[in-house]
């Protein structure tokens, strides 16, 4: 068969620049610092997702501050692997959990690792010395999902929160192998979920969450500092702003 006929009928191939694939990838990549405003923000579905993210992160931040944990930043800039983030300062419980997670990752890469059972981190629950920071961490981890559900009657972005809660419970409530029965994790999750809901249902706390979410949505860059979050806290009913003159 003479293929030259088909060669004549075939449309000429469009030649692209040698770096076309890299250029397309670069155009679709999310910057390391996140995107703001979000792409396609004029679409109602994207606006709803952004609102949900703002309340989710506001819940994390406000409950952290409720327990006295300082927050350095809240971000709802869209990233490749997350829609929002809160950056609390490390507590003893968080430091211990992160060390435990590092040892588990090391063990997963090397089945013969001496850290397969990280006894340097895990020990009987009664010996844990940082009860207050653990309570703060467990509440803060679930607070985002609770706030989102309270506002929108559903929660779509809590998978990472569940995994972190599981990790914290395994590290701080588990036995020397880090094992915690699934029923115990479910019990603790329900317990802390209900406690978060009770905290967020307080009028002054919920007003704070709404103020933080709104401020994040209207911010110029999708970021609030810790000082900005603190400044949005409503004053108690009988307390006057110290910057205002006292009424005669």
mmCIF file of C-alpha atoms in Angstrom:
data_model
loop_
_atom_site.group_PDB
_atom_site.id
_atom_site.type_symbol
_atom_site.label_atom_id
_atom_site.label_comp_id
_atom_site.label_asym_id
_atom_site.label_seq_id
_atom_site.Cartn_x
_atom_site.Cartn_y
_atom_site.Cartn_z
ATOM 1 C CA UNK A 1 0.000 0.000 0.000
ATOM 2 C CA UNK A 2 1.261 3.414 -0.937
ATOM 3 C CA UNK A 3 1.174 5.480 2.248
ATOM 4 C CA UNK A 4 2.137 8.651 0.430
ATOM 5 C CA UNK A 5 -1.547 9.264 -0.451
ATOM 6 C CA UNK A 6 -2.503 9.242 3.208
ATOM 7 C CA UNK A 7 0.473 11.424 3.941
ATOM 8 C CA UNK A 8 -0.878 14.046 1.565
ATOM 9 C CA UNK A 9 -4.343 13.933 3.123
ATOM 10 C CA UNK A 10 -3.096 14.120 6.673
ATOM 11 C CA UNK A 11 -3.341 17.575 8.199
ATOM 12 C CA UNK A 12 -0.011 19.101 9.109
ATOM 13 C CA UNK A 13 0.813 18.801 12.812
ATOM 14 C CA UNK A 14 0.872 22.029 14.735
ATOM 15 C CA UNK A 15 4.336 22.555 16.107
ATOM 16 C CA UNK A 16 4.502 23.762 19.666
ATOM 17 C CA UNK A 17 7.356 25.336 21.478
ATOM 18 C CA UNK A 18 9.716 22.800 23.027
ATOM 19 C CA UNK A 19 8.702 23.973 26.497
ATOM 20 C CA UNK A 20 4.947 23.839 25.924
ATOM 21 C CA UNK A 21 4.373 21.085 28.508
ATOM 22 C CA UNK A 22 6.367 22.906 31.152
ATOM 23 C CA UNK A 23 4.504 26.112 30.338
ATOM 24 C CA UNK A 24 1.115 24.416 30.735
ATOM 25 C CA UNK A 25 2.153 22.849 34.022
ATOM 26 C CA UNK A 26 3.405 26.176 35.293
ATOM 27 C CA UNK A 27 0.109 27.832 34.365
ATOM 28 C CA UNK A 28 -1.848 25.212 36.329
ATOM 29 C CA UNK A 29 0.414 25.121 39.376
ATOM 30 C CA UNK A 30 -0.705 26.743 42.608
ATOM 31 C CA UNK A 31 1.905 29.173 43.967
ATOM 32 C CA UNK A 32 3.620 27.999 47.185
ATOM 33 C CA UNK A 33 1.976 30.812 49.124
ATOM 34 C CA UNK A 34 -1.477 29.927 47.803
ATOM 35 C CA UNK A 35 -3.880 31.716 45.451
ATOM 36 C CA UNK A 36 -5.851 34.830 46.312
ATOM 37 C CA UNK A 37 -8.445 35.564 45.176
ATOM 38 C CA UNK A 38 -9.537 32.016 44.479
ATOM 39 C CA UNK A 39 -9.861 30.979 40.826
ATOM 40 C CA UNK A 40 -13.444 31.165 39.506
ATOM 41 C CA UNK A 41 -14.565 33.013 42.634
ATOM 42 C CA UNK A 42 -17.507 34.457 40.693
ATOM 43 C CA UNK A 43 -19.089 30.977 40.625
ATOM 44 C CA UNK A 44 -21.623 30.396 43.458
ATOM 45 C CA UNK A 45 -20.204 26.939 44.245
ATOM 46 C CA UNK A 46 -16.705 28.372 44.696
ATOM 47 C CA UNK A 47 -18.026 31.223 46.832
ATOM 48 C CA UNK A 48 -19.808 28.712 49.075
ATOM 49 C CA UNK A 49 -16.663 26.610 49.425
ATOM 50 C CA UNK A 50 -14.656 29.696 50.339
ATOM 51 C CA UNK A 51 -17.251 30.700 52.958
ATOM 52 C CA UNK A 52 -17.130 27.189 54.425
ATOM 53 C CA UNK A 53 -13.344 27.342 54.542
ATOM 54 C CA UNK A 54 -13.409 30.702 56.319
ATOM 55 C CA UNK A 55 -15.722 29.408 59.062
ATOM 56 C CA UNK A 56 -13.728 26.189 59.324
ATOM 57 C CA UNK A 57 -10.439 27.988 59.908
ATOM 58 C CA UNK A 58 -12.085 30.578 62.171
ATOM 59 C CA UNK A 59 -13.334 27.721 64.348
ATOM 60 C CA UNK A 60 -9.810 26.337 64.691
ATOM 61 C CA UNK A 61 -8.357 29.747 65.530
ATOM 62 C CA UNK A 62 -10.987 30.894 68.029
ATOM 63 C CA UNK A 63 -11.043 27.647 70.008
ATOM 64 C CA UNK A 64 -7.250 27.639 70.137
ATOM 65 C CA UNK A 65 -7.361 31.142 71.619
ATOM 66 C CA UNK A 66 -10.178 30.084 73.978
ATOM 67 C CA UNK A 67 -7.750 27.573 75.503
ATOM 68 C CA UNK A 68 -4.936 30.102 75.631
ATOM 69 C CA UNK A 69 -2.962 28.783 72.650
ATOM 70 C CA UNK A 70 -1.446 31.646 70.678
ATOM 71 C CA UNK A 71 -2.157 31.759 66.943
ATOM 72 C CA UNK A 72 0.353 33.381 64.616
ATOM 73 C CA UNK A 73 -1.715 33.350 61.426
ATOM 74 C CA UNK A 74 -4.924 32.247 59.712
ATOM 75 C CA UNK A 75 -4.930 31.759 55.949
ATOM 76 C CA UNK A 76 -7.688 30.929 53.467
ATOM 77 C CA UNK A 77 -5.405 31.211 50.455
ATOM 78 C CA UNK A 78 -6.062 28.232 48.205
ATOM 79 C CA UNK A 79 -3.176 25.785 47.991
ATOM 80 C CA UNK A 80 -2.677 22.576 46.069
ATOM 81 C CA UNK A 81 -3.202 20.410 49.155
ATOM 82 C CA UNK A 82 -5.422 22.595 51.347
ATOM 83 C CA UNK A 83 -8.003 25.351 51.222
ATOM 84 C CA UNK A 84 -7.033 27.004 54.482
ATOM 85 C CA UNK A 85 -4.671 26.814 57.417
ATOM 86 C CA UNK A 86 -4.282 27.999 60.973
ATOM 87 C CA UNK A 87 -0.831 28.295 62.501
ATOM 88 C CA UNK A 88 -0.963 27.932 66.309
ATOM 89 C CA UNK A 89 2.201 28.044 68.359
ATOM 90 C CA UNK A 90 3.440 24.592 69.311
ATOM 91 C CA UNK A 91 2.219 23.143 72.596
ATOM 92 C CA UNK A 92 3.940 20.273 74.450
ATOM 93 C CA UNK A 93 1.219 17.897 73.252
ATOM 94 C CA UNK A 94 1.682 19.006 69.643
ATOM 95 C CA UNK A 95 5.456 18.622 69.839
ATOM 96 C CA UNK A 96 5.079 15.131 71.207
ATOM 97 C CA UNK A 97 2.561 14.183 68.517
ATOM 98 C CA UNK A 98 4.827 15.483 65.748
ATOM 99 C CA UNK A 99 7.770 13.523 67.120
ATOM 100 C CA UNK A 100 5.597 10.417 67.240
ATOM 101 C CA UNK A 101 4.479 10.995 63.637
ATOM 102 C CA UNK A 102 8.102 11.387 62.494
ATOM 103 C CA UNK A 103 9.048 8.094 64.136
ATOM 104 C CA UNK A 104 6.100 6.336 62.512
ATOM 105 C CA UNK A 105 7.079 7.658 59.079
ATOM 106 C CA UNK A 106 10.631 6.457 59.681
ATOM 107 C CA UNK A 107 9.328 3.024 60.654
ATOM 108 C CA UNK A 108 7.087 2.828 57.589
ATOM 109 C CA UNK A 109 10.104 3.410 55.349
ATOM 110 C CA UNK A 110 12.174 0.785 57.165
ATOM 111 C CA UNK A 111 10.319 -2.222 58.625
ATOM 112 C CA UNK A 112 13.462 -3.192 60.572
ATOM 113 C CA UNK A 113 13.718 0.212 62.209
ATOM 114 C CA UNK A 114 14.302 0.210 65.959
ATOM 115 C CA UNK A 115 11.572 2.874 66.083
ATOM 116 C CA UNK A 116 8.941 0.426 64.866
ATOM 117 C CA UNK A 117 7.500 0.775 68.354
ATOM 118 C CA UNK A 118 8.468 4.343 69.375
ATOM 119 C CA UNK A 119 8.769 3.671 73.110
ATOM 120 C CA UNK A 120 10.782 6.869 73.475
ATOM 121 C CA UNK A 121 7.561 8.801 72.927
ATOM 122 C CA UNK A 122 4.830 6.439 74.047
ATOM 123 C CA UNK A 123 4.390 5.514 77.681
ATOM 124 C CA UNK A 124 1.449 4.757 79.989
ATOM 125 C CA UNK A 125 -1.263 7.387 79.842
ATOM 126 C CA UNK A 126 -0.944 8.166 83.562
ATOM 127 C CA UNK A 127 2.577 9.489 83.013
ATOM 128 C CA UNK A 128 1.538 12.181 80.532
ATOM 129 C CA UNK A 129 2.389 15.551 82.065
ATOM 130 C CA UNK A 130 0.728 17.940 79.639
ATOM 131 C CA UNK A 131 -2.967 17.382 80.210
ATOM 132 C CA UNK A 132 -3.972 21.005 79.575
ATOM 133 C CA UNK A 133 -2.161 21.259 76.255
ATOM 134 C CA UNK A 134 -3.603 17.904 75.179
ATOM 135 C CA UNK A 135 -7.134 19.098 75.925
ATOM 136 C CA UNK A 136 -6.458 22.262 73.924
ATOM 137 C CA UNK A 137 -5.051 20.313 70.963
ATOM 138 C CA UNK A 138 -7.918 17.827 70.780
ATOM 139 C CA UNK A 139 -10.524 20.592 70.971
ATOM 140 C CA UNK A 140 -8.722 22.770 68.425
ATOM 141 C CA UNK A 141 -8.367 19.896 65.961
ATOM 142 C CA UNK A 142 -12.129 19.280 65.829
ATOM 143 C CA UNK A 143 -13.284 22.880 66.206
ATOM 144 C CA UNK A 144 -13.018 23.722 62.503
ATOM 145 C CA UNK A 145 -15.401 20.975 61.448
ATOM 146 C CA UNK A 146 -17.787 21.828 64.295
ATOM 147 C CA UNK A 147 -17.919 25.518 63.331
ATOM 148 C CA UNK A 148 -18.461 24.660 59.665
ATOM 149 C CA UNK A 149 -21.308 22.292 60.498
ATOM 150 C CA UNK A 150 -22.930 24.797 62.863
ATOM 151 C CA UNK A 151 -23.000 27.439 60.131
ATOM 152 C CA UNK A 152 -23.755 25.320 57.052
ATOM 153 C CA UNK A 153 -25.350 22.153 58.516
ATOM 154 C CA UNK A 154 -22.622 20.098 56.848
ATOM 155 C CA UNK A 155 -18.864 19.727 56.827
ATOM 156 C CA UNK A 156 -16.893 18.894 53.695
ATOM 157 C CA UNK A 157 -13.246 19.480 54.587
ATOM 158 C CA UNK A 158 -12.415 17.567 57.753
ATOM 159 C CA UNK A 159 -10.504 14.498 56.526
ATOM 160 C CA UNK A 160 -7.172 15.903 57.644
ATOM 161 C CA UNK A 161 -8.650 16.883 60.999
ATOM 162 C CA UNK A 162 -9.890 13.314 61.618
ATOM 163 C CA UNK A 163 -6.458 11.892 60.812
ATOM 164 C CA UNK A 164 -4.738 14.366 63.098
ATOM 165 C CA UNK A 165 -7.196 13.642 65.929
ATOM 166 C CA UNK A 166 -6.555 9.908 65.478
ATOM 167 C CA UNK A 167 -2.804 10.525 65.598
ATOM 168 C CA UNK A 168 -3.070 12.650 68.751
ATOM 169 C CA UNK A 169 -5.224 10.050 70.485
ATOM 170 C CA UNK A 170 -2.875 7.224 69.456
ATOM 171 C CA UNK A 171 0.119 9.119 70.765
ATOM 172 C CA UNK A 172 -1.327 10.362 74.048
ATOM 173 C CA UNK A 173 -3.986 7.776 74.944
ATOM 174 C CA UNK A 174 -2.515 4.652 73.352
ATOM 175 C CA UNK A 175 -0.568 1.814 74.913
ATOM 176 C CA UNK A 176 3.141 1.251 74.332
ATOM 177 C CA UNK A 177 2.486 0.306 70.696
ATOM 178 C CA UNK A 178 0.270 3.324 70.052
ATOM 179 C CA UNK A 179 -2.807 1.150 69.636
ATOM 180 C CA UNK A 180 -6.218 2.553 70.559
ATOM 181 C CA UNK A 181 -9.426 0.591 69.813
ATOM 182 C CA UNK A 182 -11.613 2.168 67.166
ATOM 183 C CA UNK A 183 -14.509 2.312 69.595
ATOM 184 C CA UNK A 184 -12.398 4.366 72.006
ATOM 185 C CA UNK A 185 -11.410 6.815 69.280
ATOM 186 C CA UNK A 186 -15.058 7.192 68.244
ATOM 187 C CA UNK A 187 -16.045 7.762 71.880
ATOM 188 C CA UNK A 188 -13.374 10.442 72.366
ATOM 189 C CA UNK A 189 -14.228 12.101 69.072
ATOM 190 C CA UNK A 190 -17.895 12.373 70.056
ATOM 191 C CA UNK A 191 -16.950 13.648 73.485
ATOM 192 C CA UNK A 192 -14.683 16.393 72.173
ATOM 193 C CA UNK A 193 -17.046 17.226 69.313
ATOM 194 C CA UNK A 194 -19.859 17.875 71.788
ATOM 195 C CA UNK A 195 -17.536 19.888 74.006
ATOM 196 C CA UNK A 196 -16.468 22.042 71.030
ATOM 197 C CA UNK A 197 -20.089 22.602 70.109
ATOM 198 C CA UNK A 198 -20.854 23.716 73.658
ATOM 199 C CA UNK A 199 -17.960 26.195 73.572
ATOM 200 C CA UNK A 200 -18.821 27.568 70.132
ATOM 201 C CA UNK A 201 -22.483 27.921 71.092
ATOM 202 C CA UNK A 202 -21.617 30.595 73.630
ATOM 203 C CA UNK A 203 -22.872 33.864 72.075
ATOM 204 C CA UNK A 204 -19.623 35.790 72.545
ATOM 205 C CA UNK A 205 -17.538 32.920 71.105
ATOM 206 C CA UNK A 206 -19.785 32.421 68.081
ATOM 207 C CA UNK A 207 -19.763 36.162 67.380
ATOM 208 C CA UNK A 208 -15.976 35.972 67.446
ATOM 209 C CA UNK A 209 -15.977 33.093 64.937
ATOM 210 C CA UNK A 210 -18.259 35.011 62.580
ATOM 211 C CA UNK A 211 -16.133 38.153 62.875
ATOM 212 C CA UNK A 212 -12.927 36.241 62.089
ATOM 213 C CA UNK A 213 -14.499 34.438 59.113
ATOM 214 C CA UNK A 214 -15.855 37.678 57.670
ATOM 215 C CA UNK A 215 -12.557 39.502 58.182
ATOM 216 C CA UNK A 216 -10.665 36.727 56.391
ATOM 217 C CA UNK A 217 -13.068 36.798 53.446
ATOM 218 C CA UNK A 218 -12.768 40.577 53.093
ATOM 219 C CA UNK A 219 -9.025 40.757 53.694
ATOM 220 C CA UNK A 220 -6.722 41.961 50.936
ATOM 221 C CA UNK A 221 -4.612 38.808 50.845
ATOM 222 C CA UNK A 222 -6.698 36.081 52.529
ATOM 223 C CA UNK A 223 -4.581 36.170 55.689
ATOM 224 C CA UNK A 224 -5.172 37.357 59.254
ATOM 225 C CA UNK A 225 -2.440 37.755 61.845
ATOM 226 C CA UNK A 226 -2.797 36.578 65.408
ATOM 227 C CA UNK A 227 -3.182 40.161 66.613
ATOM 228 C CA UNK A 228 -5.958 40.769 64.089
ATOM 229 C CA UNK A 229 -7.776 37.663 65.306
ATOM 230 C CA UNK A 230 -7.484 38.792 68.935
ATOM 231 C CA UNK A 231 -8.697 42.289 68.084
ATOM 232 C CA UNK A 232 -11.959 40.841 66.731
ATOM 233 C CA UNK A 233 -12.905 39.241 70.041
ATOM 234 C CA UNK A 234 -16.153 40.780 71.342
ATOM 235 C CA UNK A 235 -15.995 42.455 74.720
ATOM 236 C CA UNK A 236 -17.955 40.885 77.579
ATOM 237 C CA UNK A 237 -21.388 42.530 78.056
ATOM 238 C CA UNK A 238 -20.357 44.617 81.088
ATOM 239 C CA UNK A 239 -16.859 45.522 79.923
ATOM 240 C CA UNK A 240 -16.096 48.747 78.061
ATOM 241 C CA UNK A 241 -13.395 49.171 75.472
ATOM 242 C CA UNK A 242 -10.454 50.741 77.358
ATOM 243 C CA UNK A 243 -9.783 53.030 74.383
ATOM 244 C CA UNK A 244 -13.208 54.679 74.695
ATOM 245 C CA UNK A 245 -13.884 57.495 77.193
ATOM 246 C CA UNK A 246 -15.869 56.589 80.269
ATOM 247 C CA UNK A 247 -19.446 57.872 80.097
ATOM 248 C CA UNK A 248 -20.290 60.584 82.629
#
